[in-house]
PDB file of C-alpha atoms in Angstrom:
ATOM      1  CA  UNK A   1      -6.004  40.461 -45.450  1.00  0.00           C
ATOM      2  CA  UNK A   2      -5.040  40.269 -41.796  1.00  0.00           C
ATOM      3  CA  UNK A   3      -8.459  41.564 -40.728  1.00  0.00           C
ATOM      4  CA  UNK A   4     -10.298  39.054 -42.911  1.00  0.00           C
ATOM      5  CA  UNK A   5      -8.124  36.257 -41.567  1.00  0.00           C
ATOM      6  CA  UNK A   6      -8.722  37.462 -38.012  1.00  0.00           C
ATOM      7  CA  UNK A   7     -12.515  37.471 -38.487  1.00  0.00           C
ATOM      8  CA  UNK A   8     -12.395  34.067 -40.151  1.00  0.00           C
ATOM      9  CA  UNK A   9     -10.407  32.661 -37.230  1.00  0.00           C
ATOM     10  CA  UNK A  10     -12.852  34.132 -34.723  1.00  0.00           C
ATOM     11  CA  UNK A  11     -15.725  32.496 -36.614  1.00  0.00           C
ATOM     12  CA  UNK A  12     -13.997  29.107 -36.565  1.00  0.00           C
ATOM     13  CA  UNK A  13     -13.186  29.451 -32.857  1.00  0.00           C
ATOM     14  CA  UNK A  14     -16.865  30.118 -32.098  1.00  0.00           C
ATOM     15  CA  UNK A  15     -17.541  26.419 -32.710  1.00  0.00           C
ATOM     16  CA  UNK A  16     -15.377  25.570 -29.673  1.00  0.00           C
ATOM     17  CA  UNK A  17     -16.004  26.109 -26.001  1.00  0.00           C
ATOM     18  CA  UNK A  18     -13.338  28.780 -25.635  1.00  0.00           C
ATOM     19  CA  UNK A  19     -10.247  30.350 -27.198  1.00  0.00           C
ATOM     20  CA  UNK A  20      -8.226  28.714 -24.417  1.00  0.00           C
ATOM     21  CA  UNK A  21      -9.373  25.267 -25.544  1.00  0.00           C
ATOM     22  CA  UNK A  22      -8.333  25.985 -29.137  1.00  0.00           C
ATOM     23  CA  UNK A  23      -4.889  27.199 -28.015  1.00  0.00           C
ATOM     24  CA  UNK A  24      -4.415  24.186 -25.761  1.00  0.00           C
ATOM     25  CA  UNK A  25      -5.324  21.696 -28.462  1.00  0.00           C
ATOM     26  CA  UNK A  26      -3.197  23.449 -31.058  1.00  0.00           C
ATOM     27  CA  UNK A  27      -0.287  23.941 -28.686  1.00  0.00           C
ATOM     28  CA  UNK A  28      -0.135  27.651 -29.558  1.00  0.00           C
ATOM     29  CA  UNK A  29       0.763  30.376 -27.086  1.00  0.00           C
ATOM     30  CA  UNK A  30      -2.408  32.281 -26.116  1.00  0.00           C
ATOM     31  CA  UNK A  31      -0.932  35.827 -26.428  1.00  0.00           C
ATOM     32  CA  UNK A  32       0.413  34.977 -29.882  1.00  0.00           C
ATOM     33  CA  UNK A  33      -2.951  33.539 -30.964  1.00  0.00           C
ATOM     34  CA  UNK A  34      -4.672  36.689 -29.700  1.00  0.00           C
ATOM     35  CA  UNK A  35      -2.504  38.680 -32.127  1.00  0.00           C
ATOM     36  CA  UNK A  36      -3.857  36.559 -34.991  1.00  0.00           C
ATOM     37  CA  UNK A  37      -7.417  37.120 -33.781  1.00  0.00           C
ATOM     38  CA  UNK A  38      -6.790  40.850 -33.494  1.00  0.00           C
ATOM     39  CA  UNK A  39      -5.337  41.099 -37.001  1.00  0.00           C
ATOM     40  CA  UNK A  40      -2.003  42.345 -35.670  1.00  0.00           C
ATOM     41  CA  UNK A  41       0.021  39.482 -37.123  1.00  0.00           C
ATOM     42  CA  UNK A  42      -0.377  36.879 -39.827  1.00  0.00           C
ATOM     43  CA  UNK A  43       0.618  33.314 -38.932  1.00  0.00           C
ATOM     44  CA  UNK A  44       3.677  31.833 -40.555  1.00  0.00           C
ATOM     45  CA  UNK A  45       3.118  29.409 -43.427  1.00  0.00           C
ATOM     46  CA  UNK A  46       3.686  26.434 -41.110  1.00  0.00           C
ATOM     47  CA  UNK A  47       1.326  27.771 -38.437  1.00  0.00           C
ATOM     48  CA  UNK A  48      -1.321  28.630 -41.024  1.00  0.00           C
ATOM     49  CA  UNK A  49      -1.147  25.064 -42.328  1.00  0.00           C
ATOM     50  CA  UNK A  50      -1.644  23.727 -38.779  1.00  0.00           C
ATOM     51  CA  UNK A  51      -4.625  26.030 -38.248  1.00  0.00           C
ATOM     52  CA  UNK A  52      -6.269  24.876 -41.465  1.00  0.00           C
ATOM     53  CA  UNK A  53      -5.711  21.190 -40.674  1.00  0.00           C
ATOM     54  CA  UNK A  54      -7.167  21.703 -37.200  1.00  0.00           C
ATOM     55  CA  UNK A  55     -10.293  23.557 -38.360  1.00  0.00           C
ATOM     56  CA  UNK A  56     -10.777  21.437 -41.477  1.00  0.00           C
ATOM     57  CA  UNK A  57     -10.587  24.225 -44.073  1.00  0.00           C
ATOM     58  CA  UNK A  58      -8.315  24.933 -47.041  1.00  0.00           C
ATOM     59  CA  UNK A  59      -5.553  27.553 -46.875  1.00  0.00           C
ATOM     60  CA  UNK A  60      -7.045  29.550 -49.763  1.00  0.00           C
ATOM     61  CA  UNK A  61     -10.438  29.489 -48.019  1.00  0.00           C
ATOM     62  CA  UNK A  62      -9.297  30.866 -44.668  1.00  0.00           C
ATOM     63  CA  UNK A  63      -7.772  33.865 -46.499  1.00  0.00           C
ATOM     64  CA  UNK A  64     -11.032  34.758 -48.291  1.00  0.00           C
ATOM     65  CA  UNK A  65     -12.839  38.027 -47.481  1.00  0.00           C
ATOM     66  CA  UNK A  66     -14.860  37.426 -44.339  1.00  0.00           C
ATOM     67  CA  UNK A  67     -18.278  37.764 -45.963  1.00  0.00           C
ATOM     68  CA  UNK A  68     -17.382  35.210 -48.615  1.00  0.00           C
ATOM     69  CA  UNK A  69     -15.813  32.887 -46.049  1.00  0.00           C
ATOM     70  CA  UNK A  70     -18.942  33.040 -43.884  1.00  0.00           C
ATOM     71  CA  UNK A  71     -21.094  32.097 -46.888  1.00  0.00           C
ATOM     72  CA  UNK A  72     -18.782  29.160 -47.647  1.00  0.00           C
ATOM     73  CA  UNK A  73     -19.000  27.938 -44.050  1.00  0.00           C
ATOM     74  CA  UNK A  74     -22.785  28.453 -43.892  1.00  0.00           C
ATOM     75  CA  UNK A  75     -23.509  26.075 -46.790  1.00  0.00           C
ATOM     76  CA  UNK A  76     -21.298  23.317 -45.410  1.00  0.00           C
ATOM     77  CA  UNK A  77     -22.288  20.811 -42.732  1.00  0.00           C
ATOM     78  CA  UNK A  78     -21.957  22.435 -39.353  1.00  0.00           C
ATOM     79  CA  UNK A  79     -18.395  22.456 -38.113  1.00  0.00           C
ATOM     80  CA  UNK A  80     -18.020  20.293 -35.046  1.00  0.00           C
ATOM     81  CA  UNK A  81     -15.269  20.720 -32.542  1.00  0.00           C
ATOM     82  CA  UNK A  82     -12.722  18.096 -33.437  1.00  0.00           C
ATOM     83  CA  UNK A  83     -12.099  15.740 -30.533  1.00  0.00           C
ATOM     84  CA  UNK A  84      -8.712  15.592 -28.949  1.00  0.00           C
ATOM     85  CA  UNK A  85      -7.935  11.923 -29.578  1.00  0.00           C
ATOM     86  CA  UNK A  86      -5.288  11.722 -26.870  1.00  0.00           C
ATOM     87  CA  UNK A  87      -7.579  13.235 -24.244  1.00  0.00           C
ATOM     88  CA  UNK A  88     -10.489  11.042 -25.375  1.00  0.00           C
ATOM     89  CA  UNK A  89      -8.292   7.943 -25.133  1.00  0.00           C
ATOM     90  CA  UNK A  90      -7.309   8.781 -21.553  1.00  0.00           C
ATOM     91  CA  UNK A  91     -10.852   9.788 -20.622  1.00  0.00           C
ATOM     92  CA  UNK A  92     -12.216   6.511 -21.974  1.00  0.00           C
ATOM     93  CA  UNK A  93     -10.036   4.510 -19.609  1.00  0.00           C
ATOM     94  CA  UNK A  94     -10.807   6.755 -16.636  1.00  0.00           C
ATOM     95  CA  UNK A  95     -14.529   6.365 -17.373  1.00  0.00           C
ATOM     96  CA  UNK A  96     -14.132   2.589 -17.388  1.00  0.00           C
ATOM     97  CA  UNK A  97     -12.457   2.695 -13.987  1.00  0.00           C
ATOM     98  CA  UNK A  98     -15.191   5.008 -12.688  1.00  0.00           C
ATOM     99  CA  UNK A  99     -17.753   2.451 -13.826  1.00  0.00           C
ATOM    100  CA  UNK A 100     -15.970  -0.481 -12.181  1.00  0.00           C
ATOM    101  CA  UNK A 101     -15.036   1.289  -8.938  1.00  0.00           C
ATOM    102  CA  UNK A 102     -17.043   0.557  -5.826  1.00  0.00           C
ATOM    103  CA  UNK A 103     -19.242   3.376  -4.583  1.00  0.00           C
ATOM    104  CA  UNK A 104     -18.481   2.728  -0.918  1.00  0.00           C
ATOM    105  CA  UNK A 105     -15.038   4.291  -1.367  1.00  0.00           C
ATOM    106  CA  UNK A 106     -16.523   7.336   0.402  1.00  0.00           C
ATOM    107  CA  UNK A 107     -16.019   5.564   3.717  1.00  0.00           C
ATOM    108  CA  UNK A 108     -12.255   6.012   3.177  1.00  0.00           C
ATOM    109  CA  UNK A 109     -12.341   9.775   2.691  1.00  0.00           C
ATOM    110  CA  UNK A 110     -10.391  11.863   5.165  1.00  0.00           C
ATOM    111  CA  UNK A 111      -6.874  12.265   6.524  1.00  0.00           C
ATOM    112  CA  UNK A 112      -4.255   9.600   7.157  1.00  0.00           C
ATOM    113  CA  UNK A 113      -0.722   9.292   8.379  1.00  0.00           C
ATOM    114  CA  UNK A 114       1.269   7.227   5.899  1.00  0.00           C
ATOM    115  CA  UNK A 115       4.244   5.188   7.171  1.00  0.00           C
ATOM    116  CA  UNK A 116       6.859   3.276   5.176  1.00  0.00           C
ATOM    117  CA  UNK A 117      10.597   2.771   5.206  1.00  0.00           C
ATOM    118  CA  UNK A 118      12.249   5.580   3.273  1.00  0.00           C
ATOM    119  CA  UNK A 119      13.524   4.688  -0.189  1.00  0.00           C
ATOM    120  CA  UNK A 120      16.349   7.239   0.021  1.00  0.00           C
ATOM    121  CA  UNK A 121      17.238   7.156   3.751  1.00  0.00           C
ATOM    122  CA  UNK A 122      17.994   3.536   4.771  1.00  0.00           C
ATOM    123  CA  UNK A 123      16.893   2.593   8.274  1.00  0.00           C
ATOM    124  CA  UNK A 124      14.422   5.473   8.519  1.00  0.00           C
ATOM    125  CA  UNK A 125      10.624   5.451   8.544  1.00  0.00           C
ATOM    126  CA  UNK A 126       8.928   8.209   6.580  1.00  0.00           C
ATOM    127  CA  UNK A 127       5.705   9.602   8.036  1.00  0.00           C
ATOM    128  CA  UNK A 128       3.542  11.623   5.606  1.00  0.00           C
ATOM    129  CA  UNK A 129       0.125  13.241   5.649  1.00  0.00           C
ATOM    130  CA  UNK A 130      -2.450  12.030   3.100  1.00  0.00           C
ATOM    131  CA  UNK A 131      -5.875  13.501   2.378  1.00  0.00           C
ATOM    132  CA  UNK A 132      -8.482  11.649   0.286  1.00  0.00           C
ATOM    133  CA  UNK A 133     -11.450  13.693  -0.916  1.00  0.00           C
ATOM    134  CA  UNK A 134     -14.190  13.490  -3.513  1.00  0.00           C
ATOM    135  CA  UNK A 135     -14.078  15.732  -6.562  1.00  0.00           C
ATOM    136  CA  UNK A 136     -17.148  15.132  -8.700  1.00  0.00           C
ATOM    137  CA  UNK A 137     -17.295  11.467  -9.689  1.00  0.00           C
ATOM    138  CA  UNK A 138     -13.751  10.699  -8.580  1.00  0.00           C
ATOM    139  CA  UNK A 139     -11.754  10.381  -5.384  1.00  0.00           C
ATOM    140  CA  UNK A 140      -8.500  12.326  -5.497  1.00  0.00           C
ATOM    141  CA  UNK A 141      -5.819  12.713  -2.880  1.00  0.00           C
ATOM    142  CA  UNK A 142      -2.803  14.736  -1.866  1.00  0.00           C
ATOM    143  CA  UNK A 143       0.201  13.227  -0.141  1.00  0.00           C
ATOM    144  CA  UNK A 144       2.547  15.643   1.634  1.00  0.00           C
ATOM    145  CA  UNK A 145       6.105  14.853   2.733  1.00  0.00           C
ATOM    146  CA  UNK A 146       7.759  17.036   5.343  1.00  0.00           C
ATOM    147  CA  UNK A 147      11.512  16.808   4.960  1.00  0.00           C
ATOM    148  CA  UNK A 148      14.374  18.578   6.690  1.00  0.00           C
ATOM    149  CA  UNK A 149      17.863  18.487   5.146  1.00  0.00           C
ATOM    150  CA  UNK A 150      19.570  19.358   8.455  1.00  0.00           C
ATOM    151  CA  UNK A 151      18.364  20.154  11.955  1.00  0.00           C
ATOM    152  CA  UNK A 152      19.319  23.812  11.424  1.00  0.00           C
ATOM    153  CA  UNK A 153      17.231  24.285   8.280  1.00  0.00           C
ATOM    154  CA  UNK A 154      13.476  24.815   8.057  1.00  0.00           C
ATOM    155  CA  UNK A 155      11.502  21.850   6.687  1.00  0.00           C
ATOM    156  CA  UNK A 156      10.461  21.667   3.050  1.00  0.00           C
ATOM    157  CA  UNK A 157       7.372  19.976   1.691  1.00  0.00           C
ATOM    158  CA  UNK A 158       7.023  17.654  -1.279  1.00  0.00           C
ATOM    159  CA  UNK A 159       3.483  17.255  -2.563  1.00  0.00           C
ATOM    160  CA  UNK A 160       2.077  14.364  -4.559  1.00  0.00           C
ATOM    161  CA  UNK A 161      -1.370  14.428  -6.149  1.00  0.00           C
ATOM    162  CA  UNK A 162      -3.268  11.507  -7.538  1.00  0.00           C
ATOM    163  CA  UNK A 163      -6.437   9.523  -7.971  1.00  0.00           C
ATOM    164  CA  UNK A 164      -7.831   6.600  -5.942  1.00  0.00           C
ATOM    165  CA  UNK A 165     -10.053   3.674  -6.941  1.00  0.00           C
ATOM    166  CA  UNK A 166     -11.623   0.936  -4.841  1.00  0.00           C
ATOM    167  CA  UNK A 167     -11.657  -1.970  -7.294  1.00  0.00           C
ATOM    168  CA  UNK A 168     -13.238  -5.207  -6.041  1.00  0.00           C
ATOM    169  CA  UNK A 169     -11.369  -5.714  -2.757  1.00  0.00           C
ATOM    170  CA  UNK A 170      -8.296  -3.503  -3.086  1.00  0.00           C
ATOM    171  CA  UNK A 171      -7.740   0.246  -2.831  1.00  0.00           C
ATOM    172  CA  UNK A 172      -5.463   1.574  -5.619  1.00  0.00           C
ATOM    173  CA  UNK A 173      -3.749   4.967  -5.359  1.00  0.00           C
ATOM    174  CA  UNK A 174      -1.605   6.449  -8.151  1.00  0.00           C
ATOM    175  CA  UNK A 175       0.072   9.834  -7.782  1.00  0.00           C
ATOM    176  CA  UNK A 176       2.879  12.023  -9.101  1.00  0.00           C
ATOM    177  CA  UNK A 177       5.231  14.540  -7.524  1.00  0.00           C
ATOM    178  CA  UNK A 178       3.882  17.981  -8.450  1.00  0.00           C
ATOM    179  CA  UNK A 179       6.981  20.200  -8.134  1.00  0.00           C
ATOM    180  CA  UNK A 180       9.561  18.493 -10.342  1.00  0.00           C
ATOM    181  CA  UNK A 181       7.192  15.916 -11.882  1.00  0.00           C
ATOM    182  CA  UNK A 182       9.930  13.294 -11.945  1.00  0.00           C
ATOM    183  CA  UNK A 183       8.201  10.493 -10.045  1.00  0.00           C
ATOM    184  CA  UNK A 184       5.020   8.434 -10.183  1.00  0.00           C
ATOM    185  CA  UNK A 185       4.154   6.119  -7.299  1.00  0.00           C
ATOM    186  CA  UNK A 186       1.529   3.440  -6.831  1.00  0.00           C
ATOM    187  CA  UNK A 187       0.109   2.243  -3.532  1.00  0.00           C
ATOM    188  CA  UNK A 188      -2.164  -0.788  -3.151  1.00  0.00           C
ATOM    189  CA  UNK A 189      -3.958  -1.216   0.158  1.00  0.00           C
ATOM    190  CA  UNK A 190      -6.199  -3.823   1.730  1.00  0.00           C
ATOM    191  CA  UNK A 191      -9.601  -2.262   2.462  1.00  0.00           C
ATOM    192  CA  UNK A 192     -10.971  -2.207   5.973  1.00  0.00           C
ATOM    193  CA  UNK A 193     -13.256  -5.111   6.846  1.00  0.00           C
ATOM    194  CA  UNK A 194     -14.439  -3.363  10.005  1.00  0.00           C
ATOM    195  CA  UNK A 195     -17.296  -0.944  10.523  1.00  0.00           C
ATOM    196  CA  UNK A 196     -14.790   1.793  11.262  1.00  0.00           C
ATOM    197  CA  UNK A 197     -11.647   2.530   9.262  1.00  0.00           C
ATOM    198  CA  UNK A 198      -8.571   2.558  11.514  1.00  0.00           C
ATOM    199  CA  UNK A 199      -5.535   1.221   9.640  1.00  0.00           C
ATOM    200  CA  UNK A 200      -4.888   0.102   6.074  1.00  0.00           C
ATOM    201  CA  UNK A 201      -1.829  -1.879   5.017  1.00  0.00           C
ATOM    202  CA  UNK A 202      -0.304  -2.752   1.663  1.00  0.00           C
ATOM    203  CA  UNK A 203       2.632  -2.042  -0.641  1.00  0.00           C
ATOM    204  CA  UNK A 204       4.090   1.072  -2.254  1.00  0.00           C
ATOM    205  CA  UNK A 205       6.311   1.186  -5.342  1.00  0.00           C
ATOM    206  CA  UNK A 206       8.339   4.208  -6.407  1.00  0.00           C
ATOM    207  CA  UNK A 207      11.894   5.455  -6.838  1.00  0.00           C
ATOM    208  CA  UNK A 208      14.377   6.728  -4.275  1.00  0.00           C
ATOM    209  CA  UNK A 209      14.502  10.503  -4.053  1.00  0.00           C
ATOM    210  CA  UNK A 210      18.215  10.839  -4.692  1.00  0.00           C
ATOM    211  CA  UNK A 211      20.658  10.667  -7.583  1.00  0.00           C
ATOM    212  CA  UNK A 212      20.429   6.859  -7.652  1.00  0.00           C
ATOM    213  CA  UNK A 213      16.662   6.905  -8.391  1.00  0.00           C
ATOM    214  CA  UNK A 214      16.472   3.214  -7.632  1.00  0.00           C
ATOM    215  CA  UNK A 215      13.052   1.585  -8.185  1.00  0.00           C
ATOM    216  CA  UNK A 216      11.906   0.293  -4.782  1.00  0.00           C
ATOM    217  CA  UNK A 217       8.983  -1.469  -3.137  1.00  0.00           C
ATOM    218  CA  UNK A 218       8.090  -1.113   0.536  1.00  0.00           C
ATOM    219  CA  UNK A 219       5.365  -2.153   2.939  1.00  0.00           C
ATOM    220  CA  UNK A 220       3.135   0.746   3.872  1.00  0.00           C
ATOM    221  CA  UNK A 221       0.574   1.506   6.563  1.00  0.00           C
ATOM    222  CA  UNK A 222      -2.148   4.178   6.537  1.00  0.00           C
ATOM    223  CA  UNK A 223      -3.388   5.332   9.946  1.00  0.00           C
ATOM    224  CA  UNK A 224      -6.799   7.019   9.780  1.00  0.00           C
ATOM    225  CA  UNK A 225      -7.032  10.419  11.497  1.00  0.00           C
ATOM    226  CA  UNK A 226     -10.584  11.497  10.650  1.00  0.00           C
ATOM    227  CA  UNK A 227     -12.494  13.761   8.284  1.00  0.00           C
ATOM    228  CA  UNK A 228     -11.092  16.970   9.748  1.00  0.00           C
ATOM    229  CA  UNK A 229      -7.703  17.716  11.263  1.00  0.00           C
ATOM    230  CA  UNK A 230      -5.601  20.762  12.026  1.00  0.00           C
ATOM    231  CA  UNK A 231      -3.285  20.334   9.056  1.00  0.00           C
ATOM    232  CA  UNK A 232      -0.447  22.420  10.469  1.00  0.00           C
ATOM    233  CA  UNK A 233      -0.316  20.314  13.643  1.00  0.00           C
ATOM    234  CA  UNK A 234      -0.648  17.057  11.724  1.00  0.00           C
ATOM    235  CA  UNK A 235       2.237  18.010   9.432  1.00  0.00           C
ATOM    236  CA  UNK A 236       4.398  18.923  12.417  1.00  0.00           C
ATOM    237  CA  UNK A 237       4.472  15.225  13.350  1.00  0.00           C
ATOM    238  CA  UNK A 238       5.600  14.164   9.883  1.00  0.00           C
ATOM    239  CA  UNK A 239       9.132  13.510   8.730  1.00  0.00           C
ATOM    240  CA  UNK A 240      11.850  10.884   9.048  1.00  0.00           C
ATOM    241  CA  UNK A 241      12.042   8.704  12.171  1.00  0.00           C
ATOM    242  CA  UNK A 242      14.452   6.001  13.268  1.00  0.00           C
ATOM    243  CA  UNK A 243      13.074   2.506  12.833  1.00  0.00           C
ATOM    244  CA  UNK A 244      13.250   1.979  16.606  1.00  0.00           C
ATOM    245  CA  UNK A 245      11.905   5.445  17.484  1.00  0.00           C
ATOM    246  CA  UNK A 246       9.307   5.605  20.238  1.00  0.00           C
ATOM    247  CA  UNK A 247       7.585   8.399  18.300  1.00  0.00           C
ATOM    248  CA  UNK A 248       5.988   5.652  16.200  1.00  0.00           C
ATOM    249  CA  UNK A 249       3.852   2.927  17.737  1.00  0.00           C
ATOM    250  CA  UNK A 250       5.608  -0.449  17.887  1.00  0.00           C
ATOM    251  CA  UNK A 251       2.813  -2.164  15.943  1.00  0.00           C
ATOM    252  CA  UNK A 252       3.284   0.336  13.098  1.00  0.00           C
ATOM    253  CA  UNK A 253       7.049  -0.184  13.057  1.00  0.00           C
ATOM    254  CA  UNK A 254       6.525  -3.932  12.852  1.00  0.00           C
ATOM    255  CA  UNK A 255       3.964  -3.557  10.065  1.00  0.00           C
ATOM    256  CA  UNK A 256       6.369  -1.639   7.805  1.00  0.00           C
ATOM    257  CA  UNK A 257       9.367  -3.949   8.226  1.00  0.00           C
ATOM    258  CA  UNK A 258      10.498  -5.184   4.825  1.00  0.00           C
ATOM    259  CA  UNK A 259      11.564  -8.699   5.797  1.00  0.00           C
ATOM    260  CA  UNK A 260      10.754 -11.890   3.899  1.00  0.00           C
ATOM    261  CA  UNK A 261      10.082 -15.363   5.240  1.00  0.00           C
ATOM    262  CA  UNK A 262      12.261 -18.220   3.857  1.00  0.00           C
ATOM    263  CA  UNK A 263       9.327 -19.678   1.935  1.00  0.00           C
ATOM    264  CA  UNK A 264       8.401 -16.355   0.302  1.00  0.00           C
ATOM    265  CA  UNK A 265       9.551 -15.946  -3.290  1.00  0.00           C
ATOM    266  CA  UNK A 266       7.802 -12.615  -3.893  1.00  0.00           C
ATOM    267  CA  UNK A 267       7.752  -9.476  -1.770  1.00  0.00           C
ATOM    268  CA  UNK A 268       4.205  -9.525  -0.442  1.00  0.00           C
ATOM    269  CA  UNK A 269       1.964  -7.249   1.546  1.00  0.00           C
ATOM    270  CA  UNK A 270       0.861  -8.437   4.982  1.00  0.00           C
ATOM    271  CA  UNK A 271      -2.654  -7.848   6.140  1.00  0.00           C
TER     272      UNK A 271
END
């Protein structure tokens, strides 16, 4: 029975791109699923029910001798890989954004220094390295923080990965922290209205990287470095700086100040 079931499963899997895709959609461990395919183990009653619901067959059918099962499948309409509704839902929205995004976003590809007042270290300016690059039809980016707990300890790096869209006249960047996956941030920047990209300004929203995890919003500035940099040297300049530090240009320090004018009722970006 195990061998017939194994052959029947292999036949059903052949209608999908790969065994890995089937395991991912079912949420089944690949080594365990391989044991079913090899006839070494029979799925539990609950797992067998899930398999049948996924492939669209009856429990008594999937246990038939393989030759009989193949004949049953052959006379039915061709089995089509069932779509993953959650993935399709997400993909639909990403495709819409791809359609609406401006194609001239390529002019923003490359490396940047990112500056904003730290959400977890009051009075400090955080300088990060950001790289925007094209992957297929989309622009993705990595944002790297270089942090040092004490002067005697080596620096550690926090990495954020995300996707960028140039929609109408604003550049939107959404990313998440890849190590602990406990933070999502959004950055909205004014595009450059010059022939050459130099600096982009806007707002960033996220949470403080400490036990408080306070939602915060800060002014941010991106300083363009070019298409190619020596990453190790660029990262060496990153980290926390005092707000009055001469290591950061005065115009940048002024641009990331989080003050509000008396007539301002909302915290606004400044172009």
